[in-house]
XYZ file of N, CA and C in Angstrom:
585
model
N 0.692 -1.447 0.176
C -0.302 -0.856 -0.277
C 0.511 0.321 0.218
N 0.186 2.620 -0.927
C 1.008 3.278 -1.146
C 1.357 4.148 1.250
N 2.204 4.727 0.887
C 2.713 5.057 2.606
C 1.849 6.185 3.107
N 0.880 6.634 2.284
C -0.106 8.432 2.137
C -1.021 7.477 1.549
N -0.812 6.160 2.171
C -2.786 5.984 2.044
C -3.503 5.749 3.582
N -2.403 5.354 4.387
C -3.662 5.203 5.601
C -1.453 4.885 6.346
N -2.052 5.608 8.030
C -1.099 5.216 8.779
C -0.536 3.790 8.961
N -1.097 3.001 8.666
C -1.352 1.951 9.075
C 0.107 1.126 7.745
N 0.796 0.241 7.357
C 0.928 -0.345 6.271
C 0.338 -1.902 6.281
N 0.870 -2.913 5.301
C -0.490 -3.629 4.668
C -0.316 -5.500 5.839
N -2.114 -5.401 5.837
C -1.411 -6.306 6.927
C -0.668 -7.450 6.736
N -0.834 -8.466 7.010
C -0.577 -9.761 6.185
C -1.004 -10.342 6.162
N -0.565 -11.310 5.152
C -1.720 -12.154 4.026
C -2.896 -13.160 4.391
N -3.108 -13.686 4.444
C -3.895 -15.094 4.715
C -5.016 -14.986 4.171
N -5.443 -16.075 4.122
C -7.276 -16.528 3.814
C -8.294 -15.186 4.100
N -8.484 -14.374 5.714
C -9.875 -13.242 5.724
C -9.316 -12.538 4.519
N -7.723 -11.669 4.610
C -7.235 -10.535 4.520
C -7.767 -10.785 2.802
N -6.909 -12.035 1.564
C -7.248 -11.784 0.456
C -8.616 -11.941 0.110
N -9.568 -12.897 1.040
C -11.023 -13.047 1.002
C -11.620 -11.670 0.617
N -10.788 -10.631 1.526
C -11.774 -9.501 1.440
C -11.111 -8.008 0.347
N -10.148 -8.576 -0.167
C -9.607 -7.500 -0.794
C -10.243 -7.880 -2.440
N -10.429 -9.574 -2.285
C -10.727 -10.171 -3.123
C -12.369 -9.597 -3.881
N -13.390 -9.762 -3.018
C -14.191 -9.045 -1.688
C -14.861 -7.434 -2.958
N -13.512 -6.838 -2.322
C -12.957 -5.082 -3.244
C -13.020 -4.652 -4.630
N -12.197 -6.136 -5.235
C -12.128 -6.191 -6.270
C -13.606 -6.512 -7.370
N -14.506 -7.583 -6.498
C -15.956 -8.307 -7.576
C -15.961 -6.623 -7.102
N -16.499 -6.003 -6.640
C -17.528 -4.680 -6.241
C -16.877 -3.139 -6.438
N -16.269 -3.168 -6.071
C -15.083 -1.821 -6.570
C -14.442 -2.083 -7.695
N -13.738 -2.805 -8.026
C -12.393 -2.841 -8.916
C -10.939 -2.620 -8.704
N -10.895 -2.271 -7.074
C -9.261 -1.530 -6.656
C -9.524 -1.971 -5.316
N -8.560 -2.518 -4.125
C -8.741 -2.898 -2.359
C -9.109 -1.521 -2.223
N -10.432 -0.668 -1.606
C -10.013 0.711 -0.768
C -9.515 -0.037 0.084
N -8.945 1.761 0.096
C -8.171 1.849 1.009
C -8.292 1.536 2.813
N -9.949 1.379 3.119
C -10.228 1.331 4.290
C -10.378 -0.130 4.369
N -10.146 -1.633 3.649
C -10.352 -1.922 3.908
C -9.131 -3.357 3.908
N -8.066 -1.959 3.550
C -6.404 -2.457 4.341
C -6.385 -2.158 5.940
N -7.168 -0.952 6.181
C -6.851 -0.813 7.320
C -7.641 -1.774 8.808
N -8.997 -2.108 7.871
C -9.778 -2.526 8.641
C -9.171 -4.461 9.166
N -8.234 -4.996 7.770
C -7.981 -6.542 7.520
C -7.039 -6.547 8.457
N -6.270 -5.576 9.142
C -5.703 -6.026 10.570
C -6.142 -6.750 11.178
N -7.859 -6.790 10.846
C -8.363 -8.060 12.062
C -9.585 -7.952 11.118
N -9.775 -8.290 9.726
C -10.813 -9.057 9.043
C -11.374 -9.261 9.778
N -11.494 -9.646 10.871
C -12.618 -11.119 11.570
C -13.718 -9.824 11.687
N -13.299 -8.948 13.093
C -14.022 -7.458 13.576
C -14.314 -6.884 11.374
N -14.057 -6.564 10.610
C -14.571 -6.037 9.315
C -15.961 -7.053 9.887
N -15.365 -8.283 9.813
C -16.529 -8.968 9.372
C -17.906 -9.249 9.721
N -17.718 -8.971 11.090
C -18.750 -9.191 11.625
C -19.696 -7.255 11.841
N -18.138 -5.946 11.434
C -19.410 -5.552 12.077
C -19.619 -5.257 10.603
N -19.637 -5.939 9.376
C -20.690 -5.763 8.419
C -21.970 -6.164 8.398
N -21.275 -7.458 9.124
C -22.758 -8.189 9.514
C -23.589 -7.791 10.009
N -23.187 -7.001 10.857
C -24.472 -5.885 12.601
C -24.849 -5.123 11.141
N -24.503 -4.060 10.884
C -25.157 -2.784 9.629
C -26.024 -3.972 9.216
N -26.043 -4.457 7.961
C -26.596 -5.322 7.342
C -28.218 -5.817 8.111
N -27.941 -6.792 9.238
C -28.824 -7.131 10.269
C -29.362 -5.927 10.317
N -29.149 -4.842 11.119
C -29.336 -3.923 11.013
C -30.547 -3.142 10.739
N -30.192 -3.524 8.767
C -31.360 -2.664 8.324
C -32.124 -4.389 7.737
N -32.238 -5.018 8.294
C -33.105 -6.060 7.421
C -33.833 -6.056 7.700
N -34.694 -5.788 8.678
C -35.890 -5.672 8.961
C -36.679 -4.299 8.794
N -35.707 -3.670 8.553
C -35.703 -1.876 9.205
C -37.295 -1.810 7.836
N -37.691 -0.344 8.293
C -38.579 -0.160 7.493
C -37.861 1.293 6.433
N -36.981 1.619 7.337
C -36.151 2.994 6.181
C -35.335 3.082 5.427
N -36.379 3.691 4.474
C -35.400 3.638 2.549
C -34.483 3.339 2.388
N -33.667 3.036 0.992
C -32.223 2.807 1.193
C -31.592 4.347 1.108
N -33.148 5.679 0.363
C -32.767 7.183 0.354
C -32.407 7.564 1.256
N -33.133 6.977 2.637
C -33.590 7.824 3.895
C -32.128 7.016 4.341
N -31.916 5.708 4.490
C -29.988 5.646 4.443
C -29.017 6.633 4.225
N -28.850 6.384 2.939
C -28.394 7.869 2.223
C -28.090 8.342 2.669
N -29.502 9.753 2.847
C -29.428 10.957 3.709
C -28.404 11.041 4.966
N -29.269 10.071 5.440
C -28.733 9.620 6.615
C -27.420 9.518 7.255
N -26.697 8.831 6.380
C -24.874 8.872 6.347
C -24.394 9.297 5.714
N -24.426 10.140 4.821
C -24.037 11.297 4.011
C -24.055 13.011 5.270
N -24.774 12.286 6.026
C -25.587 14.226 7.214
C -24.540 13.870 8.113
N -24.365 12.241 8.020
C -23.286 11.894 9.657
C -22.459 12.715 9.477
N -21.595 11.504 6.858
C -20.263 11.889 7.177
C -19.386 13.046 7.071
N -21.245 14.015 6.432
C -20.884 15.387 6.638
C -20.313 16.594 8.031
N -20.982 15.399 9.172
C -20.466 15.975 10.201
C -19.217 16.158 10.363
N -19.435 15.494 10.549
C -18.141 14.430 10.733
C -16.579 14.853 10.788
N -17.208 15.252 9.016
C -15.990 15.660 8.348
C -15.426 14.351 8.212
N -15.983 13.810 7.603
C -15.519 11.867 7.503
C -15.779 12.067 6.009
N -14.600 12.871 5.152
C -13.855 13.182 3.160
C -14.634 11.518 3.216
N -14.145 10.644 2.689
C -14.355 9.426 3.034
C -15.547 9.505 2.340
N -16.660 8.845 3.487
C -17.542 8.310 3.707
C -18.523 9.079 2.826
N -17.908 11.025 2.883
C -19.154 11.750 2.084
C -18.898 11.706 1.380
N -17.565 10.598 0.945
C -18.112 10.751 -1.560
C -18.695 9.750 -1.831
N -18.325 8.678 -1.116
C -18.994 7.446 -0.837
C -20.089 7.861 -0.786
N -20.811 8.298 -0.013
C -22.209 8.174 0.765
C -23.167 9.306 -0.449
N -22.941 10.698 -0.286
C -23.146 11.062 -1.665
C -23.209 11.131 -2.655
N -21.735 10.237 -3.410
C -22.925 9.797 -4.961
C -23.415 8.373 -5.138
N -24.038 7.688 -4.005
C -25.257 6.910 -3.401
C -26.496 7.938 -2.985
N -26.054 9.326 -2.760
C -27.171 8.944 -2.467
C -27.447 9.554 -3.835
N -27.173 10.985 -4.106
C -27.039 10.744 -5.739
C -27.935 10.288 -7.305
N -27.089 8.510 -7.322
C -27.983 7.882 -7.281
C -29.251 7.668 -6.884
N -29.458 7.957 -6.019
C -31.053 7.074 -5.293
C -31.702 8.893 -6.053
N -31.041 10.428 -6.088
C -31.827 10.998 -5.915
C -31.412 12.155 -7.257
N -29.853 13.116 -6.960
C -29.224 13.626 -7.984
C -28.328 14.399 -6.984
N -27.648 14.913 -7.820
C -26.146 15.164 -7.388
C -26.541 16.821 -7.313
N -27.151 17.535 -6.750
C -27.572 18.492 -6.556
C -28.240 17.971 -5.254
N -29.471 17.192 -5.248
C -29.383 17.615 -3.201
C -28.260 16.552 -2.167
N -27.390 15.322 -2.678
C -27.058 14.780 -2.084
C -25.785 16.165 -1.832
N -25.748 16.894 -2.804
C -23.846 17.709 -2.694
C -24.931 19.235 -1.938
N -26.324 19.336 -1.629
C -26.628 20.416 -0.467
C -26.326 19.458 0.346
N -27.592 17.400 1.196
C -26.715 17.211 1.702
C -25.510 17.192 3.070
N -24.456 16.834 2.182
C -23.085 17.305 2.294
C -22.508 18.775 2.514
N -23.568 19.652 2.332
C -23.501 20.976 2.592
C -24.475 21.589 3.636
N -25.036 20.614 4.262
C -25.989 20.730 5.254
C -27.463 21.424 5.003
N -27.371 21.639 3.609
C -28.706 22.158 2.876
C -29.637 21.022 2.248
N -30.844 21.020 3.791
C -32.701 19.838 2.685
C -33.127 20.290 2.247
N -33.031 21.837 1.869
C -34.148 21.886 1.183
C -35.015 20.975 -0.048
N -34.347 20.056 -0.260
C -34.756 19.498 -1.201
C -35.210 18.076 -1.109
N -34.894 17.570 0.583
C -35.375 16.300 0.744
C -36.842 16.934 1.354
N -37.710 15.483 1.565
C -38.701 15.493 1.978
C -38.714 15.812 3.110
N -39.774 16.135 4.128
C -39.914 16.434 5.873
C -39.058 15.292 6.591
N -39.759 14.165 6.218
C -39.420 13.043 6.283
C -37.994 13.373 6.570
N -36.769 12.926 5.624
C -35.542 12.939 4.855
C -34.382 13.704 5.491
N -35.610 15.340 5.607
C -35.080 16.031 6.656
C -34.248 16.188 7.980
N -35.965 15.639 8.332
C -36.048 15.734 9.689
C -34.702 14.710 10.427
N -34.426 13.184 8.911
C -33.444 12.498 9.424
C -32.321 12.572 9.540
N -31.637 13.974 8.936
C -30.491 13.976 8.008
C -30.686 15.597 9.527
N -31.326 16.201 10.078
C -31.406 16.987 11.068
C -30.972 15.772 11.926
N -31.294 14.287 12.850
C -30.963 14.039 13.963
C -30.367 13.631 13.464
N -29.510 13.893 12.731
C -28.144 13.053 12.410
C -26.919 13.616 12.667
N -26.930 15.102 12.454
C -27.035 15.885 12.893
C -26.399 16.197 14.104
N -27.160 16.221 14.504
C -27.508 16.747 15.749
C -26.737 15.740 16.903
N -27.194 13.705 16.359
C -26.458 12.359 16.927
C -24.602 12.638 17.118
N -24.325 13.772 16.002
C -22.915 13.808 15.557
C -22.501 14.974 16.398
N -23.344 15.657 16.456
C -22.788 17.350 16.459
C -22.691 16.852 18.633
N -23.590 16.300 19.108
C -23.560 16.418 20.462
C -24.535 15.548 21.601
N -24.829 13.729 21.782
C -25.876 13.330 21.646
C -25.679 13.722 23.234
N -25.099 14.228 24.183
C -25.577 14.248 25.130
C -27.147 15.047 25.279
N -26.901 16.206 23.888
C -27.879 17.297 23.808
C -28.815 17.201 24.211
N -29.547 15.333 22.608
C -30.391 15.368 22.564
C -31.664 15.510 23.682
N -32.562 15.984 23.571
C -33.828 15.691 24.120
C -35.528 15.219 24.031
N -36.568 14.927 24.155
C -37.779 14.073 24.170
C -38.334 15.117 22.880
N -38.374 16.384 23.213
C -38.971 16.928 21.708
C -37.522 16.685 20.618
N -36.238 16.704 20.415
C -36.200 16.247 19.546
C -36.070 15.167 18.668
N -36.768 14.147 19.993
C -37.250 12.279 19.837
C -38.423 12.715 18.883
N -39.579 13.295 19.817
C -40.535 13.986 19.425
C -40.405 14.407 17.702
N -39.528 15.578 17.697
C -40.132 15.826 15.645
C -39.732 14.987 14.671
N -39.131 14.008 15.182
C -38.556 13.041 14.502
C -40.010 12.016 14.154
N -41.353 11.523 14.925
C -41.932 11.262 15.487
C -43.220 11.909 14.637
N -43.215 13.102 15.057
C -44.454 13.770 13.897
C -43.962 13.943 12.508
N -42.485 14.129 12.213
C -41.755 13.109 10.881
C -42.914 12.212 10.010
N -42.936 11.126 10.756
C -43.468 9.798 10.991
C -42.487 8.321 10.830
N -42.445 8.448 11.924
C -41.163 7.994 12.359
C -41.864 7.327 13.555
N -41.511 6.093 13.360
C -42.018 5.378 14.428
C -40.303 5.062 15.639
N -41.016 4.607 16.977
C -39.929 4.498 17.758
C -39.177 3.410 17.408
N -39.544 2.282 16.580
C -38.378 1.244 16.539
C -37.462 1.993 15.661
N -37.950 2.905 14.138
C -37.779 3.039 13.351
C -36.051 4.142 13.830
N -36.244 5.310 14.547
C -35.524 6.321 15.248
C -34.782 5.220 16.064
N -35.272 4.206 16.840
C -34.056 3.423 17.621
C -33.143 3.215 15.709
N -33.371 2.228 15.190
C -32.202 1.698 14.056
C -31.180 2.935 13.307
N -31.811 4.137 13.944
C -31.326 5.360 12.416
C -30.646 6.215 13.306
N -30.712 5.768 14.942
C -29.632 6.359 15.907
C -28.924 5.144 15.991
N -28.476 3.874 16.350
C -27.639 2.678 15.831
C -27.208 3.690 14.766
N -27.541 2.832 13.854
C -27.162 3.151 12.480
C -26.299 4.810 12.348
N -26.521 5.588 12.866
C -25.628 6.680 12.688
C -23.978 6.639 12.986
N -24.482 5.982 15.363
C -23.765 5.514 16.111
C -22.827 4.592 14.960
N -23.240 3.255 14.544
C -22.057 2.748 14.112
C -21.279 3.347 12.596
N -21.967 4.525 12.416
C -20.635 5.156 11.042
C -20.244 5.780 11.632
N -20.193 6.458 12.576
C -19.423 6.789 13.901
C -18.424 6.606 14.078
N -18.437 5.145 14.770
C -17.863 3.496 15.218
C -16.909 3.595 13.460
N -17.370 3.936 12.970
C -17.147 2.795 11.009
C -15.905 4.169 10.607
N -16.017 5.424 11.081
C -15.597 6.498 10.265
C -14.004 7.077 11.222
N -14.695 6.798 12.964
C -13.545 6.904 13.832
C -12.252 6.798 13.382
N -12.271 5.007 13.814
C -11.605 3.171 12.471
C -10.916 5.021 11.497
N -11.956 4.697 10.710
C -10.729 5.758 9.485
C -9.734 5.586 9.968
N -10.738 6.668 9.901
C -10.104 8.906 10.230
C -8.450 9.037 11.274
N -9.139 7.799 12.050
C -7.576 8.174 13.302
C -6.565 7.299 13.164
N -7.224 6.463 11.882
C -6.289 5.804 11.207
C -5.463 6.401 9.895
N -6.398 7.420 9.397
C -5.673 7.826 8.089
C -6.309 7.625 6.676
N -7.341 6.561 7.183
C -7.622 5.871 5.782
C -7.744 7.489 4.210
N -7.481 7.330 3.310
C -7.581 8.980 3.076
C -9.028 7.842 1.436
N -9.303 9.237 1.077
C -10.193 8.226 0.264
C -10.018 7.739 -0.740
N -10.529 7.209 -1.312
C -9.398 6.230 -2.603
C -10.052 7.216 -4.220
N -8.614 7.282 -4.732
C -8.921 8.224 -6.242
C -9.503 7.601 -6.872
N -10.178 6.609 -6.940
C -11.298 5.912 -7.761
C -13.132 6.739 -7.099
N -12.991 6.376 -6.186
C -13.738 6.833 -5.238
C -14.407 8.471 -5.555
N -12.879 9.524 -5.476
C -13.374 10.697 -5.915
C -13.444 10.957 -7.604
N -13.115 9.708 -7.907
C -13.217 9.991 -10.093
C -14.328 10.109 -9.872
N -14.964 8.869 -9.031
C -16.456 8.447 -9.779
C -17.932 8.849 -9.214
N -17.320 10.311 -8.135
C -18.851 10.759 -7.223
C -18.589 12.004 -8.629
N -20.248 12.143 -8.831
C -20.347 13.032 -8.947
C -20.143 14.924 -8.567
N -19.901 14.780 -10.396
C -18.950 16.769 -9.909
C -19.335 17.752 -8.626
N -20.286 17.436 -8.682
C -21.114 18.335 -7.578
C -20.616 17.836 -6.049
N -21.268 16.590 -5.670
C -20.682 16.274 -4.447
C -19.080 16.015 -4.570
N -18.014 15.797 -5.183
C -16.807 16.057 -4.820
C -16.400 18.108 -4.353
N -17.460 18.662 -5.228
C -17.240 20.191 -4.841
C -17.431 20.444 -3.685
N -18.600 19.504 -2.565
C -19.676 19.488 -1.515
C -18.594 19.168 -0.632
N -17.718 18.511 -0.950
C -16.316 17.758 -0.432
C -15.669 18.430 0.338
N -15.335 19.603 1.525
C -13.989 20.152 1.349
C -13.790 20.076 2.698
N -13.883 19.141 3.322
C -13.226 18.811 5.082
C -13.111 17.629 4.588
N -12.624 17.414 5.635
C -11.416 14.890 5.883
C -10.353 15.532 4.817
N -9.888 14.267 4.947
C -8.598 13.664 4.440
C -8.782 14.220 3.087
N -7.219 14.802 2.246
C -7.617 14.542 1.311
C -7.207 13.500 0.836
N -7.812 12.895 -0.931
C -7.394 12.258 -1.615
C -6.402 11.321 -1.625
């Protein structure tokens, strides 16, 4: 791995590391910098991915709502890696102007439900101890039930944990990720580690 791609070197090759790298090659065409970091414990990476999948498997949150939530979380956390990835995903599910807006904290093109979710995401990132019952009531007023509120909050927390590992260990956004992101998404991501 290029020494500037992260602060850690490549993990030793073994079957689990090779499987993770091969999965990236199959899905993305390259091995992600974050995968190289997480492959110091590929078992933890697999467990984390499974837990996130299980959380959303029975959820009524739509793919677009999940993308709004992660893009808002990544932007509030100043995580360029996830902002590029999930901003691109949100652009696929809406359009690049809407995605760029969420990455810049502007929610005018979102539904009331999506805007409430984006605001909650930013609030959880900013100061989870400052949330109030009135804040949760705003989610209910936007149409979320208590299970969805739990799932959204847990998903935000999972994303924060994932971003914290990537950012603390210096995982830079992959050049391919930035190159493939829509122009407005790339221009909106003015924070975090450079590509």
